[in-house]
Amino acid sequence: DQCHMGSLSRDTVNDVMTWWIDGQSVGTEVTSSNTPYTIAANVFISSYGGLSQFFNGTIDDVRIYNKALSAQEIKTLYTSGTSQPVIANASSSTLTTGTSLASGLVGHWTFDGKHLSTTTATDASGSGNHGTLTGGPVPARGKMGQGLDFDGVNDYVDAGDSATLSPASAVTMATWFKKNASNSKIEF
């Protein structure tokens, strides 16, 4: 199977939620601006609630923004991961202050060597939303340097429930993933 970038953005100005695969819109849904987007509990990477629907495959470069990225920003984020050759820590080296892809970034788990220990995935956004590795995900070759391989049984990263990870209005979530099993799915 191949690596893909999956993204979800909610634009509260136009009341639209958009799903993206590999930089291309694959679906939209009209939302209500009266219903703010909130993440009501901890943010779990590779699992639904840390209890079920565990992802079987590799995940790399997980990002959460407190804004809806534009179509051009989503495409730029995607193309930044398709440049060859892939350089270790490429995901963090492209995030210079003032760039559109750094603006609004409130969670960024690269899983690269300097941002990963046996128990912790450091949040490279500077927001302090460090994740706890649970169940034994292991380092693996990722799309943007190093990623984490999840077994589909009980592995996940718990990034906590910080208010910065639950934006009051617009939000974008994005990650690179590679499935090991055809029945594995990514949920946002």
Short mmCIF file of C-alpha atoms in Angstrom, two decimals:
data_model
loop_
_atom_site.label_atom_id
_atom_site.label_comp_id
_atom_site.label_asym_id
_atom_site.label_seq_id
_atom_site.Cartn_x
_atom_site.Cartn_y
_atom_site.Cartn_z
CA ASP A 1 0.00 0.00 0.00
CA GLN A 2 1.08 3.61 -0.50
CA CYS A 3 1.43 6.59 1.84
CA HIS A 4 -1.42 9.08 1.68
CA MET A 5 -2.11 12.39 3.37
CA GLY A 6 -5.55 12.65 4.94
CA SER A 7 -6.94 15.97 6.14
CA LEU A 8 -10.15 17.38 7.56
CA SER A 9 -10.86 21.09 7.77
CA ARG A 10 -13.84 22.99 9.13
CA ASP A 11 -14.36 26.48 7.75
CA THR A 12 -16.75 28.32 10.05
CA VAL A 13 -16.96 31.36 7.75
CA ASN A 14 -18.65 29.29 5.02
CA ASP A 15 -20.04 26.62 7.40
CA VAL A 16 -18.34 23.78 5.48
CA MET A 17 -16.38 20.73 6.58
CA THR A 18 -14.08 19.33 3.87
CA TRP A 19 -12.27 16.00 3.67
CA TRP A 20 -9.02 15.79 1.68
CA ILE A 21 -6.90 12.88 0.43
CA ASP A 22 -3.51 13.63 -1.10
CA GLY A 23 -4.25 17.35 -1.42
CA GLN A 24 -7.55 16.86 -3.26
CA SER A 25 -11.01 17.50 -1.83
CA VAL A 26 -12.98 14.23 -1.64
CA GLY A 27 -16.11 15.46 0.12
CA THR A 28 -17.82 18.32 1.88
CA GLU A 29 -20.59 18.71 4.41
CA VAL A 30 -22.52 21.83 5.34
CA THR A 31 -22.21 22.49 9.06
CA SER A 32 -23.90 24.92 11.41
CA SER A 33 -21.97 27.90 12.71
CA ASN A 34 -24.11 27.62 15.85
CA THR A 35 -22.36 24.36 16.66
CA PRO A 36 -18.70 25.00 17.48
CA TYR A 37 -16.22 22.28 16.63
CA THR A 38 -14.87 20.84 19.83
CA ILE A 39 -12.83 17.82 20.69
CA ALA A 40 -14.68 16.75 23.82
CA ALA A 41 -12.02 14.44 25.19
CA ASN A 42 -8.38 13.55 24.77
CA VAL A 43 -6.86 13.58 21.30
CA PHE A 44 -5.93 10.02 20.36
CA ILE A 45 -3.67 9.23 17.42
CA SER A 46 -4.39 5.78 15.90
CA SER A 47 -7.48 5.00 17.97
CA TYR A 48 -11.02 6.07 18.65
CA GLY A 49 -11.01 7.11 22.30
CA GLY A 50 -8.07 4.86 23.14
CA LEU A 51 -10.55 1.98 23.39
CA SER A 52 -11.44 0.83 19.88
CA GLN A 53 -10.91 1.15 16.13
CA PHE A 54 -7.13 0.91 16.34
CA PHE A 55 -5.26 1.78 13.14
CA ASN A 56 -3.04 -0.91 11.59
CA GLY A 57 -0.22 0.84 9.76
CA THR A 58 2.21 3.73 9.88
CA ILE A 59 1.28 7.30 10.82
CA ASP A 60 3.59 10.28 10.38
CA ASP A 61 3.53 14.07 10.76
CA VAL A 62 0.21 14.59 12.59
CA ARG A 63 -0.95 18.22 12.72
CA ILE A 64 -3.83 20.14 14.29
CA TYR A 65 -4.47 23.78 13.38
CA ASN A 66 -6.82 26.24 15.07
CA LYS A 67 -7.96 27.46 11.65
CA ALA A 68 -9.31 26.00 8.43
CA LEU A 69 -6.44 25.69 5.98
CA SER A 70 -7.25 26.93 2.49
CA ALA A 71 -7.25 24.59 -0.50
CA GLN A 72 -3.85 26.02 -1.47
CA GLU A 73 -2.43 25.45 2.03
CA ILE A 74 -3.68 21.84 1.99
CA LYS A 75 -2.07 21.33 -1.42
CA THR A 76 1.19 22.91 -0.17
CA LEU A 77 1.15 20.68 2.90
CA TYR A 78 0.67 17.65 0.63
CA THR A 79 3.36 18.62 -1.88
CA SER A 80 5.85 19.30 0.92
CA GLY A 81 5.70 15.57 1.63
CA THR A 82 5.99 14.44 -1.98
CA SER A 83 9.36 16.06 -2.71
CA GLN A 84 12.19 13.59 -3.21
CA PRO A 85 14.40 12.71 -1.55
CA VAL A 86 12.65 12.66 1.82
CA ILE A 87 14.92 14.19 4.44
CA ALA A 88 14.73 13.26 8.11
CA ASN A 89 13.02 16.04 10.10
CA ALA A 90 11.81 17.65 6.85
CA SER A 91 8.43 18.27 8.45
CA SER A 92 9.85 20.55 11.13
CA SER A 93 12.49 22.25 8.99
CA THR A 94 9.81 23.70 6.68
CA LEU A 95 7.96 25.32 9.56
CA THR A 96 9.58 28.72 9.83
CA THR A 97 7.85 31.46 11.77
CA GLY A 98 5.52 33.50 9.60
CA THR A 99 4.82 30.83 7.00
CA SER A 100 1.19 29.93 6.42
CA LEU A 101 1.83 26.33 7.48
CA ALA A 102 3.16 27.46 10.86
CA SER A 103 0.33 29.92 11.50
CA GLY A 104 -2.33 28.40 13.73
CA LEU A 105 -0.44 25.15 14.34
CA VAL A 106 -1.40 23.98 17.86
CA GLY A 107 -0.34 20.32 17.68
CA HIS A 108 2.44 18.76 15.60
CA TRP A 109 3.73 15.26 16.26
CA THR A 110 6.51 14.49 13.78
CA PHE A 111 7.58 11.21 15.44
CA ASP A 112 11.11 12.05 14.24
CA GLY A 113 14.05 10.97 16.42
CA LYS A 114 14.54 14.15 18.43
CA HIS A 115 10.77 14.43 19.02
CA LEU A 116 10.28 10.83 20.16
CA SER A 117 11.27 8.71 23.15
CA THR A 118 10.07 5.25 24.14
CA THR A 119 7.18 6.84 26.06
CA THR A 120 6.62 10.35 24.63
CA ALA A 121 5.89 12.00 21.30
CA THR A 122 6.94 15.63 21.68
CA ASP A 123 4.63 18.30 20.27
CA ALA A 124 6.85 20.28 17.86
CA SER A 125 4.30 23.11 17.55
CA GLY A 126 5.51 24.69 20.77
CA SER A 127 2.07 24.32 22.39
CA GLY A 128 3.25 21.64 24.83
CA ASN A 129 0.71 18.98 23.80
CA HIS A 130 3.10 16.07 24.22
CA GLY A 131 1.66 12.61 23.60
CA THR A 132 2.04 9.43 25.62
CA LEU A 133 2.82 6.28 23.62
CA THR A 134 0.55 3.44 24.73
CA GLY A 135 0.44 -0.23 23.74
CA GLY A 136 3.84 -0.26 22.04
CA PRO A 137 3.84 1.67 18.75
CA VAL A 138 7.31 1.39 17.23
CA PRO A 139 9.39 3.77 15.11
CA ALA A 140 9.19 3.05 11.39
CA ARG A 141 10.08 4.75 8.15
CA GLY A 142 7.54 7.49 7.64
CA LYS A 143 6.70 9.79 4.78
CA MET A 144 8.40 12.83 6.35
CA GLY A 145 11.33 11.14 8.07
CA GLN A 146 10.40 8.78 10.89
CA GLY A 147 6.83 7.72 11.69
CA LEU A 148 5.22 5.31 14.13
CA ASP A 149 3.92 1.87 13.23
CA PHE A 150 0.71 0.83 15.00
CA ASP A 151 -0.35 -2.85 15.25
CA GLY A 152 -4.12 -2.36 14.92
CA VAL A 153 -4.69 -4.11 18.27
CA ASN A 154 -3.97 -1.67 21.11
CA ASP A 155 -1.36 0.93 20.04
CA TYR A 156 -2.06 4.66 20.19
CA VAL A 157 -0.70 8.04 21.24
CA ASP A 158 -2.68 10.01 23.83
CA ALA A 159 -2.06 13.73 23.25
CA GLY A 160 -4.25 14.84 26.15
CA ASP A 161 -7.18 17.23 26.29
CA SER A 162 -5.57 20.67 26.25
CA ALA A 163 -7.86 23.57 25.34
CA THR A 164 -5.46 24.43 22.50
CA LEU A 165 -6.40 21.13 20.82
CA SER A 166 -10.09 21.99 20.93
CA PRO A 167 -10.43 25.20 18.90
CA ALA A 168 -13.66 27.08 19.46
CA SER A 169 -14.37 27.48 15.76
CA ALA A 170 -12.28 26.55 12.72
CA VAL A 171 -9.96 23.55 12.73
CA THR A 172 -7.77 21.45 10.42
CA MET A 173 -6.34 18.01 11.17
CA ALA A 174 -3.84 16.35 8.83
CA THR A 175 -1.56 13.30 8.80
CA TRP A 176 0.39 11.01 6.52
CA PHE A 177 -0.65 7.35 6.78
CA LYS A 178 0.10 3.98 5.24
CA LYS A 179 -2.27 1.10 5.93
CA ASN A 180 -0.94 -2.38 6.70
CA ALA A 181 -4.40 -3.97 6.39
CA SER A 182 -7.20 -3.28 3.94
CA ASN A 183 -9.75 -2.95 6.75
CA SER A 184 -7.77 -0.24 8.57
CA LYS A 185 -9.24 3.25 8.51
CA ILE A 186 -8.26 6.75 9.58
CA GLU A 187 -10.84 8.70 11.53
CA PHE A 188 -10.79 12.38 12.39
#
